[in-house]
Short mmCIF file of C-alpha atoms in Angstrom, two decimals:
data_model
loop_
_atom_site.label_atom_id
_atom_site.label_comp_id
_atom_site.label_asym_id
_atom_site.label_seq_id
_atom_site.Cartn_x
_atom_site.Cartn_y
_atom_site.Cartn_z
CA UNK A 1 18.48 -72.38 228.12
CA UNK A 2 20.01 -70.87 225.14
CA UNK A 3 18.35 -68.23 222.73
CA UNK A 4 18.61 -70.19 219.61
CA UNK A 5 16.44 -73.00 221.03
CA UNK A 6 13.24 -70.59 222.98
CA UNK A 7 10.59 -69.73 221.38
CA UNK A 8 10.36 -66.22 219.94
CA UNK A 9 8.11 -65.11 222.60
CA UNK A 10 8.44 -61.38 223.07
CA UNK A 11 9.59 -61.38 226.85
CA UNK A 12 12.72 -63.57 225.20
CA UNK A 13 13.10 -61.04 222.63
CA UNK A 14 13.38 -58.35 225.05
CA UNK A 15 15.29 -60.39 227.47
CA UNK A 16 18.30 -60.14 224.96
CA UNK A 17 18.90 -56.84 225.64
CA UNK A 18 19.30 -57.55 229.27
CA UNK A 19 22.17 -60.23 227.91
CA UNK A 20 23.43 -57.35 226.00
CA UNK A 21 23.93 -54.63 228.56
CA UNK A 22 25.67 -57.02 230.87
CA UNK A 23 28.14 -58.17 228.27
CA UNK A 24 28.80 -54.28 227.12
CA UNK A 25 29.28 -53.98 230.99
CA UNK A 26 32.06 -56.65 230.67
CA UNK A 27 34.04 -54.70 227.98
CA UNK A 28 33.61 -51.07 229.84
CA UNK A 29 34.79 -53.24 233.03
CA UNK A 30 37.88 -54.84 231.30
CA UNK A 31 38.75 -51.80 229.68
CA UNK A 32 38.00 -49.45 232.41
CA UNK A 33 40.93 -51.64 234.12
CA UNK A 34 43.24 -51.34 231.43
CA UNK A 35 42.88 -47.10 231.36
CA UNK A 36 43.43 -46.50 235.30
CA UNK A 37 46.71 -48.50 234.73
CA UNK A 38 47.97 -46.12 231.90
CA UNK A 39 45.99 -42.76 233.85
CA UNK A 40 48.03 -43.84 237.38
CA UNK A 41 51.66 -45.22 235.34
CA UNK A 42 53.11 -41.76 236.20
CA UNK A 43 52.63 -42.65 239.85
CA UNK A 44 53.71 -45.93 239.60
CA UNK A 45 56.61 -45.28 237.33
CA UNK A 46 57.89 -43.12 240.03
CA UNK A 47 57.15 -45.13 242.97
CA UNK A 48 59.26 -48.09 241.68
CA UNK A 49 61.90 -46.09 239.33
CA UNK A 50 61.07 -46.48 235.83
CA UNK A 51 62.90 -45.72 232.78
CA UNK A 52 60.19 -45.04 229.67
CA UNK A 53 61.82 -48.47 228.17
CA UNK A 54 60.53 -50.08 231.58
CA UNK A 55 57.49 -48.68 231.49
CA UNK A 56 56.52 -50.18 228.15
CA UNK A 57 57.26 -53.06 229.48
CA UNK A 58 55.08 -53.10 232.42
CA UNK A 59 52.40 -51.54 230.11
CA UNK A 60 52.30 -54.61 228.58
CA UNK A 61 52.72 -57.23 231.08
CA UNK A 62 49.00 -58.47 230.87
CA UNK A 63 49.30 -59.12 227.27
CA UNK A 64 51.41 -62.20 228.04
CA UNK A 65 49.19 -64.23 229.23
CA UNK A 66 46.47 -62.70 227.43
CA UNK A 67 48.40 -63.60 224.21
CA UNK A 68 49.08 -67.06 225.10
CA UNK A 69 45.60 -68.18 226.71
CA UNK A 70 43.49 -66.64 224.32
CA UNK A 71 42.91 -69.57 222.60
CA UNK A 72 42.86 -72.22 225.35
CA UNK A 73 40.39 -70.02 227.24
CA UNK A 74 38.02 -69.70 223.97
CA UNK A 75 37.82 -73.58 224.12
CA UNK A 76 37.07 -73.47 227.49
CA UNK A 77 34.31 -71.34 226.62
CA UNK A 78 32.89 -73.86 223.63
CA UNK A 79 33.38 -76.20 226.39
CA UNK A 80 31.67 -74.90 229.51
CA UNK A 81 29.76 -72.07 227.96
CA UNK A 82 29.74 -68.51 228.51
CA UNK A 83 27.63 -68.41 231.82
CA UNK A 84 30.36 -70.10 233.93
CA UNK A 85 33.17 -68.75 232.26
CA UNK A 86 32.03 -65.30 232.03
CA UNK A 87 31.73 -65.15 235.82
CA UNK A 88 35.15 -67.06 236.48
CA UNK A 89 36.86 -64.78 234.24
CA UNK A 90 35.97 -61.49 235.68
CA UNK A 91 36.26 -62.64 239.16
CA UNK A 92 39.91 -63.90 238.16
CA UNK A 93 40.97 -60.45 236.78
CA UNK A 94 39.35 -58.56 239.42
CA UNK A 95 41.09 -60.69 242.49
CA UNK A 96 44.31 -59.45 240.08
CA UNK A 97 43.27 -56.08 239.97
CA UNK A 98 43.15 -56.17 243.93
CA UNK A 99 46.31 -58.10 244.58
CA UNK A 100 48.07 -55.44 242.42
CA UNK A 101 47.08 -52.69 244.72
CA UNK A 102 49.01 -54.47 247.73
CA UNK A 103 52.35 -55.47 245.90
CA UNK A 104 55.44 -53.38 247.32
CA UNK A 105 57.90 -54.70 244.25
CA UNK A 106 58.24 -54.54 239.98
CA UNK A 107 58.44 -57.84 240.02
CA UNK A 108 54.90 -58.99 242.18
CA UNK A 109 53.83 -55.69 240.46
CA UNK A 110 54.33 -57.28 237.09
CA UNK A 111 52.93 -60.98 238.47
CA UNK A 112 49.29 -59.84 239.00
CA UNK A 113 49.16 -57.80 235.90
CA UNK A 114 49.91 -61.12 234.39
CA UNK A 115 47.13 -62.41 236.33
CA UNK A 116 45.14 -59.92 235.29
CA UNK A 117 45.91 -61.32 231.54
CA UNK A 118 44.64 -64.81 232.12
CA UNK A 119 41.40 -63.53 233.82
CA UNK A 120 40.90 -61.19 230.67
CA UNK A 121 42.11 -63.80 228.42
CA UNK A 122 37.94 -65.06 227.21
CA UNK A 123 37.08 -61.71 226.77
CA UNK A 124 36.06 -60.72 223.40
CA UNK A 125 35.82 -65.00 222.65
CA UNK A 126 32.95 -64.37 224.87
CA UNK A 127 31.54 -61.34 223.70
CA UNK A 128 31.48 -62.39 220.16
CA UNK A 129 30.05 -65.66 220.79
CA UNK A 130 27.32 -64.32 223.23
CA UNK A 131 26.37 -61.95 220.46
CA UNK A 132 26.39 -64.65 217.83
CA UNK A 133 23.89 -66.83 219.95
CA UNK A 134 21.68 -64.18 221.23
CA UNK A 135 21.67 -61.57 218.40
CA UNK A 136 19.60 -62.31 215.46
CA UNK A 137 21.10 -61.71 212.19
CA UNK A 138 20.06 -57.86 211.57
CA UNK A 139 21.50 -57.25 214.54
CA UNK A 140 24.88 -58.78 214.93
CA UNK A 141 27.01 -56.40 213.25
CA UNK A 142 25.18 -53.41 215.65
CA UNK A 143 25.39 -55.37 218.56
CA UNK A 144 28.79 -56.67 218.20
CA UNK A 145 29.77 -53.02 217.43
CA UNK A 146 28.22 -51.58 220.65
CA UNK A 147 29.93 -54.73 222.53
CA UNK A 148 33.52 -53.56 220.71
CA UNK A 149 32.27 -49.96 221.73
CA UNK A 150 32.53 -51.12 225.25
CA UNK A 151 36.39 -50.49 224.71
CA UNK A 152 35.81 -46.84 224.26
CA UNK A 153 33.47 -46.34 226.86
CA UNK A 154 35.55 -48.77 229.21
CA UNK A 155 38.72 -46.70 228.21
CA UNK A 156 37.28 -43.36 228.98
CA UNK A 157 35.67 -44.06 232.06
CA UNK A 158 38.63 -45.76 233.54
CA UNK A 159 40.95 -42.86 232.36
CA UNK A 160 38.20 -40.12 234.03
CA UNK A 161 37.19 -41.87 237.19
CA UNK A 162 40.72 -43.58 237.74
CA UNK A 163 42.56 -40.41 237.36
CA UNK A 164 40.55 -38.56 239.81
CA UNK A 165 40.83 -41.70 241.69
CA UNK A 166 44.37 -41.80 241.79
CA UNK A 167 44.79 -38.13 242.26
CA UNK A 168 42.83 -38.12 244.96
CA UNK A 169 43.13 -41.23 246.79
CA UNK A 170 46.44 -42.75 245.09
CA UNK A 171 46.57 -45.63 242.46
CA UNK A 172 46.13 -48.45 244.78
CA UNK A 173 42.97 -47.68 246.04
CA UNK A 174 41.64 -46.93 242.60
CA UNK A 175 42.89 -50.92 242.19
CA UNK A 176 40.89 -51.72 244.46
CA UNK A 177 37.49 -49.96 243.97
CA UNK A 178 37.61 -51.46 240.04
CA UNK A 179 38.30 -54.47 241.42
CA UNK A 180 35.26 -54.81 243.61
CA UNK A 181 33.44 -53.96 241.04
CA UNK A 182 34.21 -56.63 238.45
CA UNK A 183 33.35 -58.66 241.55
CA UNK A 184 29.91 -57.43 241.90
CA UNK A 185 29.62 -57.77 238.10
CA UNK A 186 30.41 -61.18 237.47
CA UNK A 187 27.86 -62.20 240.63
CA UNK A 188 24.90 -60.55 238.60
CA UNK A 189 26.16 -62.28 235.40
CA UNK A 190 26.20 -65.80 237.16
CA UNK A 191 22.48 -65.05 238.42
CA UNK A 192 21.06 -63.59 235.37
CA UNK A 193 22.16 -65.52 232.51
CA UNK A 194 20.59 -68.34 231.69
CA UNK A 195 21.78 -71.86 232.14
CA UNK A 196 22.76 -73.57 228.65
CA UNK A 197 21.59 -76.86 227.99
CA UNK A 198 25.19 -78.85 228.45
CA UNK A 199 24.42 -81.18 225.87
CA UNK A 200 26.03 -78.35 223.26
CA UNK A 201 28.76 -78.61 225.20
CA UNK A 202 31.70 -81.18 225.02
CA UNK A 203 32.65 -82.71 221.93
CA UNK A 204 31.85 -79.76 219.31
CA UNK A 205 34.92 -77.63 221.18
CA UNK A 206 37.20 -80.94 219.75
CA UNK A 207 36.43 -80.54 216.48
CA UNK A 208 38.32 -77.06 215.65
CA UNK A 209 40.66 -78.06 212.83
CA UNK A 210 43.94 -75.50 212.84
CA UNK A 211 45.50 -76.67 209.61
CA UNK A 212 41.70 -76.29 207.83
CA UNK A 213 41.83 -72.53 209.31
CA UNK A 214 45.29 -71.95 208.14
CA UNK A 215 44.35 -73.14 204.47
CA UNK A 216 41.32 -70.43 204.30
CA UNK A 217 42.62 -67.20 202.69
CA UNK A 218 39.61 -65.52 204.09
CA UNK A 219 40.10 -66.79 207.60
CA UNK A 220 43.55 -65.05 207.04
CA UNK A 221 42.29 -61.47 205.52
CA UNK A 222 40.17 -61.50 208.94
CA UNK A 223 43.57 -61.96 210.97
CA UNK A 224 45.27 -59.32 209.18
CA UNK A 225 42.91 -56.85 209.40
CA UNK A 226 42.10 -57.72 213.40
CA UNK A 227 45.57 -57.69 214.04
CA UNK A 228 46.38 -54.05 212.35
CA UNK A 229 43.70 -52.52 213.97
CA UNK A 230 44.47 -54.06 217.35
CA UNK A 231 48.57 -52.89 217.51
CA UNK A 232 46.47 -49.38 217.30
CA UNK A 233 44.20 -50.12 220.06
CA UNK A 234 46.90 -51.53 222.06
CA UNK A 235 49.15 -48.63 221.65
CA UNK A 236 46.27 -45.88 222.54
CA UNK A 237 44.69 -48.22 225.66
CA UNK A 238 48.54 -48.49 226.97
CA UNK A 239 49.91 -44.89 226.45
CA UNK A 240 47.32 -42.23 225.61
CA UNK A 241 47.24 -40.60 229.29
CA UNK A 242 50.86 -40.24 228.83
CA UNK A 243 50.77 -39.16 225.13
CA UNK A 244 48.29 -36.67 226.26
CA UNK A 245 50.56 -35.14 228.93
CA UNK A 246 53.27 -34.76 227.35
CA UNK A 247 51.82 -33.25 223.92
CA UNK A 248 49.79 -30.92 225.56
CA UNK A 249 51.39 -30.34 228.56
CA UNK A 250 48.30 -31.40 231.32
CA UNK A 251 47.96 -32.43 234.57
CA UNK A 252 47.15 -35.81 235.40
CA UNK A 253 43.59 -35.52 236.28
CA UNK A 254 43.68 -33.08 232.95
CA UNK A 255 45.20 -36.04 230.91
CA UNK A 256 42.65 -38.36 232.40
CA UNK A 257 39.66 -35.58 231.63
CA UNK A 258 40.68 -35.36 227.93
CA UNK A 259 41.42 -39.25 227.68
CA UNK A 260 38.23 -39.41 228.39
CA UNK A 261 36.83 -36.86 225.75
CA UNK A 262 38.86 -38.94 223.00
CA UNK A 263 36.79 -42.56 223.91
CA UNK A 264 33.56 -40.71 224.99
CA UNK A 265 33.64 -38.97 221.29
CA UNK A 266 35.35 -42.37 219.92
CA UNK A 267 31.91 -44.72 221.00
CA UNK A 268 29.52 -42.52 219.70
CA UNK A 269 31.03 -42.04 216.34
CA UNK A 270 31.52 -45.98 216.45
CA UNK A 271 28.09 -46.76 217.50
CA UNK A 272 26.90 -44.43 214.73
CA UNK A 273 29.68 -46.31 211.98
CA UNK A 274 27.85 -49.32 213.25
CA UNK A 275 24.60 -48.77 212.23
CA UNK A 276 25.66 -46.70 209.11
CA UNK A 277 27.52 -50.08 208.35
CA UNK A 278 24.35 -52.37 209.28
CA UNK A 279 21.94 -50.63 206.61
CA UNK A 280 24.56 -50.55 203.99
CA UNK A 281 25.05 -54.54 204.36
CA UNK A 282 21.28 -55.04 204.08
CA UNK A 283 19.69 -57.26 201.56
CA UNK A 284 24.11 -58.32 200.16
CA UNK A 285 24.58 -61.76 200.81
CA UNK A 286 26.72 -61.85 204.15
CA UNK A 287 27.75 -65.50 203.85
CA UNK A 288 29.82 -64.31 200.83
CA UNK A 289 32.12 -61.02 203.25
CA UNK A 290 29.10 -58.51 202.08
CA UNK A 291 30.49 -57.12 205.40
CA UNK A 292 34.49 -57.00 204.65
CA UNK A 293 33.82 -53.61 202.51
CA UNK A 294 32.84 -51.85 205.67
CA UNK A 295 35.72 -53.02 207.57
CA UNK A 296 38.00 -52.08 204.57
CA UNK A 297 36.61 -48.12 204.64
CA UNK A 298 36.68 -48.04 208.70
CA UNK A 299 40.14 -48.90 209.06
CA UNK A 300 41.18 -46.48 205.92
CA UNK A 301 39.21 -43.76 208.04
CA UNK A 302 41.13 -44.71 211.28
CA UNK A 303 44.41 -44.27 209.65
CA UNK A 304 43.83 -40.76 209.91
CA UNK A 305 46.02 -41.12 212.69
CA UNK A 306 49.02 -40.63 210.85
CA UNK A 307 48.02 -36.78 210.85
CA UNK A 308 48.29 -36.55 214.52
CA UNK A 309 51.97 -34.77 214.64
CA UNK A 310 50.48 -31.99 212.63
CA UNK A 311 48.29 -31.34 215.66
CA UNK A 312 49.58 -28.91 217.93
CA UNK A 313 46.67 -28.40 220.06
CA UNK A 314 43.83 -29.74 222.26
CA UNK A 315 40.96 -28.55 219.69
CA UNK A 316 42.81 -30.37 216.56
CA UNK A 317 44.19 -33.19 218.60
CA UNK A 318 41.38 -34.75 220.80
CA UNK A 319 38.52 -34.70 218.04
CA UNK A 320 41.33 -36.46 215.46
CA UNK A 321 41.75 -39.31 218.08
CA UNK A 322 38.41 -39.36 218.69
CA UNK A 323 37.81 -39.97 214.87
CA UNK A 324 40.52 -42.82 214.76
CA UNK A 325 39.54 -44.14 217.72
CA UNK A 326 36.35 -44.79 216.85
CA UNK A 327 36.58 -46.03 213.47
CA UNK A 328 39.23 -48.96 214.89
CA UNK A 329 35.97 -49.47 217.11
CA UNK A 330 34.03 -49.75 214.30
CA UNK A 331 36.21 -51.48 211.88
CA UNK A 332 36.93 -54.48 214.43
CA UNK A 333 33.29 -54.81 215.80
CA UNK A 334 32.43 -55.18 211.98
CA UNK A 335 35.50 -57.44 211.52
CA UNK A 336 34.39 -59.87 214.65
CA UNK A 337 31.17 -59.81 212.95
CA UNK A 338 32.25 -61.02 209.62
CA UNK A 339 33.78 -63.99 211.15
CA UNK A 340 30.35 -64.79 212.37
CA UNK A 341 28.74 -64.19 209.03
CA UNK A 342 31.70 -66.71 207.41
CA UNK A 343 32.02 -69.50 209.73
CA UNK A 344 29.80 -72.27 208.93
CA UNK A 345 30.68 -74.54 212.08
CA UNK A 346 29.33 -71.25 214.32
CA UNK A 347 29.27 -73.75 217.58
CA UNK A 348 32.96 -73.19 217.02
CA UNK A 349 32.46 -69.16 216.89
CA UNK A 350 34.61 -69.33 220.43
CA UNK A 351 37.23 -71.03 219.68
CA UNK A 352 38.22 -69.81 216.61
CA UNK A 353 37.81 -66.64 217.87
CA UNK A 354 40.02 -67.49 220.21
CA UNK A 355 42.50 -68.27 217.91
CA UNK A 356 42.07 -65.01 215.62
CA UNK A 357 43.23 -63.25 218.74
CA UNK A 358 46.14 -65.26 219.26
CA UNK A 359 47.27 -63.91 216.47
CA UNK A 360 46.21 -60.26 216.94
CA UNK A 361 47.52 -59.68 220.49
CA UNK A 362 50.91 -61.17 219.33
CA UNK A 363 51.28 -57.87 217.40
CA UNK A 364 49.18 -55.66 220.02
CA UNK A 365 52.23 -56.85 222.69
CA UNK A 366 54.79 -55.40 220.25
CA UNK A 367 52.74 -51.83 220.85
CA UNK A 368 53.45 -50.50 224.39
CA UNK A 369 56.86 -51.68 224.23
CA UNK A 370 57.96 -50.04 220.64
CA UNK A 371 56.53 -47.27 221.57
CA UNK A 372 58.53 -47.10 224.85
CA UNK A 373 61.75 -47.06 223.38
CA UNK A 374 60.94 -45.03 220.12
CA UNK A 375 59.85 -42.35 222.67
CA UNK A 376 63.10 -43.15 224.49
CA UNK A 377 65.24 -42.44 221.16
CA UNK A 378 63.31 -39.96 219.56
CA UNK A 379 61.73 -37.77 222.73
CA UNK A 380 58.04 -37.72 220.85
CA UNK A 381 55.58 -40.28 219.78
CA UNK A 382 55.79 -38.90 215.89
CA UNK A 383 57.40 -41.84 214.26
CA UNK A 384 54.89 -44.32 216.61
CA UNK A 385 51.66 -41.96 214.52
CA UNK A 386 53.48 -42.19 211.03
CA UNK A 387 54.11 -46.20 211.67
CA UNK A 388 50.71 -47.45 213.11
CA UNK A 389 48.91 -45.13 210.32
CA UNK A 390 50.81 -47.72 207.51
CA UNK A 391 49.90 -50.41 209.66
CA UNK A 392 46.20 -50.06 209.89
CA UNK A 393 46.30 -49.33 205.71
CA UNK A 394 47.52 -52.57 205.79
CA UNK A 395 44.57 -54.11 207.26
CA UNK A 396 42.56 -52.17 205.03
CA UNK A 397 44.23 -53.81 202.20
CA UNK A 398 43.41 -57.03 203.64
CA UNK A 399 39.79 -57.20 204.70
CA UNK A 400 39.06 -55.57 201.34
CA UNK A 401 40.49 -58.59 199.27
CA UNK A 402 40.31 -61.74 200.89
CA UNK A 403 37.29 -62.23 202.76
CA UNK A 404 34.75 -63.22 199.84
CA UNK A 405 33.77 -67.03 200.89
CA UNK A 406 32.93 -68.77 203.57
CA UNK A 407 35.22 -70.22 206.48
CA UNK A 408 35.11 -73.88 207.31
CA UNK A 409 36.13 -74.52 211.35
CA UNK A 410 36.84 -78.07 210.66
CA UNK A 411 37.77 -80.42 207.26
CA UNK A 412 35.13 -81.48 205.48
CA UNK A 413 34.78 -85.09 205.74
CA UNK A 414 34.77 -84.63 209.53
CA UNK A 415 31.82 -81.93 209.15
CA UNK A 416 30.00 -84.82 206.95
CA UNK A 417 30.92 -87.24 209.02
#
């Protein structure tokens, strides 16, 4: 059964929170991936021959897919709910995550990370529609914050646990062991969470109207703004370790150890941001972007990043990232959020979602492999700080101005239909 329609018993109450952990698990899971690519790239890179150009390119191999599926998946989801395609999801990436560890060539290499993409693809679709259902409203923007805090978390333990992995064991059995894991994790998920009722599924997931999306100026503010704050994420998941390593000059079980620092400092400033930002939305009327204000001053507060070449050490650099990193946490979980609050078709949360992410990863591709050859032309990452600081002022700009009505999923006459 779903939330919305069970009584408000207090053993359903509490069971949300069991919902909740598991779908934070998801994000650590899918991000924890994502890090012990970027913690073991200096192994791979010189297993198959890499130029830094190549490497930014393999970086971002999984964000094909994930670019073009993200929608399609997110209708699958308003289709067959998030129970079943929760658990198919996972499994997929993880059976990637496996296959990668036994391919011998760039190209099969590059394959399963592509994989990997489709499997990931739902992701945050689900999260933020999972949240939506089973959050009530004084909740969402905390919970969906602690679910977007799952990328920090995800990001650091990957980076700690894969680097040790990797320098320990090598990269492909740290593959592996993640892999098994998102396994075991989408076999609890298909046991635990409930079964919806199917009759909210299968003709709502039709209804999405694009060109009734594309005429909302506040549909497009909430682009913008998830879009600059993703090309940061994006950069930072794909090349931190390496940023890291050769700034401060570590090992790689160091670089891995201080990756981890920045996200472990990162989700509890965001968690914090989160429910700063929850009390100050309190009692403003949400349905009107009450929430787009706290989005605006995140990302202005994760633009910081721009100061990172004046950094010259471990003691100014990692708390700095950690202060970015965790007000892009903040910023987007409160971003997601105000979709939720804006939508009025919010059976359609999933798909439309979907479709803000579309958008988003487009840019976030454009991250690991600009980055890649500015390092290549410039020997430092500099230029890549000084250019994704403007960038995230820019979605500043955005969810500050044009978020202030509601969204409408689908035209009117269809909705009154």
């Amino acid at each position: 059964m779903h939330f919305l329609s069970l009584p408000a018993t207090g053993t359903k109450r509490s069971f949300r929170f069991v919902i909740y952990a598991l779908t934070i698990s998801m994000c650590v899971i899918c991000y924890g991936d994502r890090a012990a690519l970027s913690a073991g790239m200096s192994q791979i890179a010189h297993e198959f021959s890499l130029t830094p150009g190549q490497t930014g390119w393999v970086l971002s191999s999984f964000l094909w897919s994930y670019f073009i599926l993200n929608l399609p998946a997110a209708i699958l989801l308003d289709r067959f709910g998030e129970r079943v395609i929760g658990a198919l999801a996972v499994a997929l990436w993880s059976i990637a995550m496996i296959l990668g560890s036994l391919t011998a060539t760039v190209p099969a290499f590059i394959a399963t990370r592509i994989l990997l993409g489709v499997g990931e693809a739902p992701t945050f679709a689900l999260g933020n529609k999972v949240i939506r259902a089973w959050a009530p409203a004084s909740e969402r923007g905390v919970m969906m914050t602690a679910f977007v805090c799952g990328i920090p978390i995800g990001l650091a333990a990957g980076a700690a646990s894969g680097a040790w992995l990797i320098a320990n064991f090598g990269w492909r059995s740290a593959f592996i062991f993640l892999g098994c894991l998102g396994l075991a994790w989408s076999i609890a998920w298909l046991v635990i969470h409930p079964r919806e009722e199917t009759a909210r599924h299968g003709t709502n997931f039709a209804l999405l109207s694009v060109p009734t999306l594309f005429a909302s100026g506040p549909f497009w503010g909430i682009v913008i703004a998830q879009c600059c704050g993703n090309y940061a994420n994006f950069l930072l998941m794909s090349w931190l370790p390496i940023i890291l390593r050769q700034t401060l000059h570590l090992s790689l079980t160091g670089s891995g150890v201080y990756t981890g620092y920045c996200y472990l400092g990162a989700a509890i400033l965001s968690i914090t941001a989160g429910k700063i930002g929850e009390s100050l939305v309190r009692g403003h009327s949400l349905v009107l972007g009450a929430r787009r204000n706290i989005v605006s001053v995140y990302l202005v507060l994760a633009s910081m990043m721009g100061l990172l070449p004046l950094c010259s050490s471990g003691l100014t650099m990692i708390p700095l990232l950690a202060v970015s990193m965790g007000f892009i946490s903040a910023g987007l979980g409160a971003n997601m959020a105000l979709i939720a609050d804006l939508l009025v078709e919010h059976e359609m949360l999933g798909s439309v979602t979907g479709l803000i992410l579309t958008f988003s990863n487009g840019l976030g591709i454009l991250a690991p492999v600009l980055t890649g050859y500015l390092l290549q032309a410039t020997g430092n990452f500099h230029g890549v700080f000084y250019i994704t600081s403007v960038i995230i002022l820019a979605g500043a700009i955005a969810a500050r101005l044009m978020p202030t009505r509601v969204i409408h999923g689908r035209r009117q006459q269809d909705a009154n239909a």
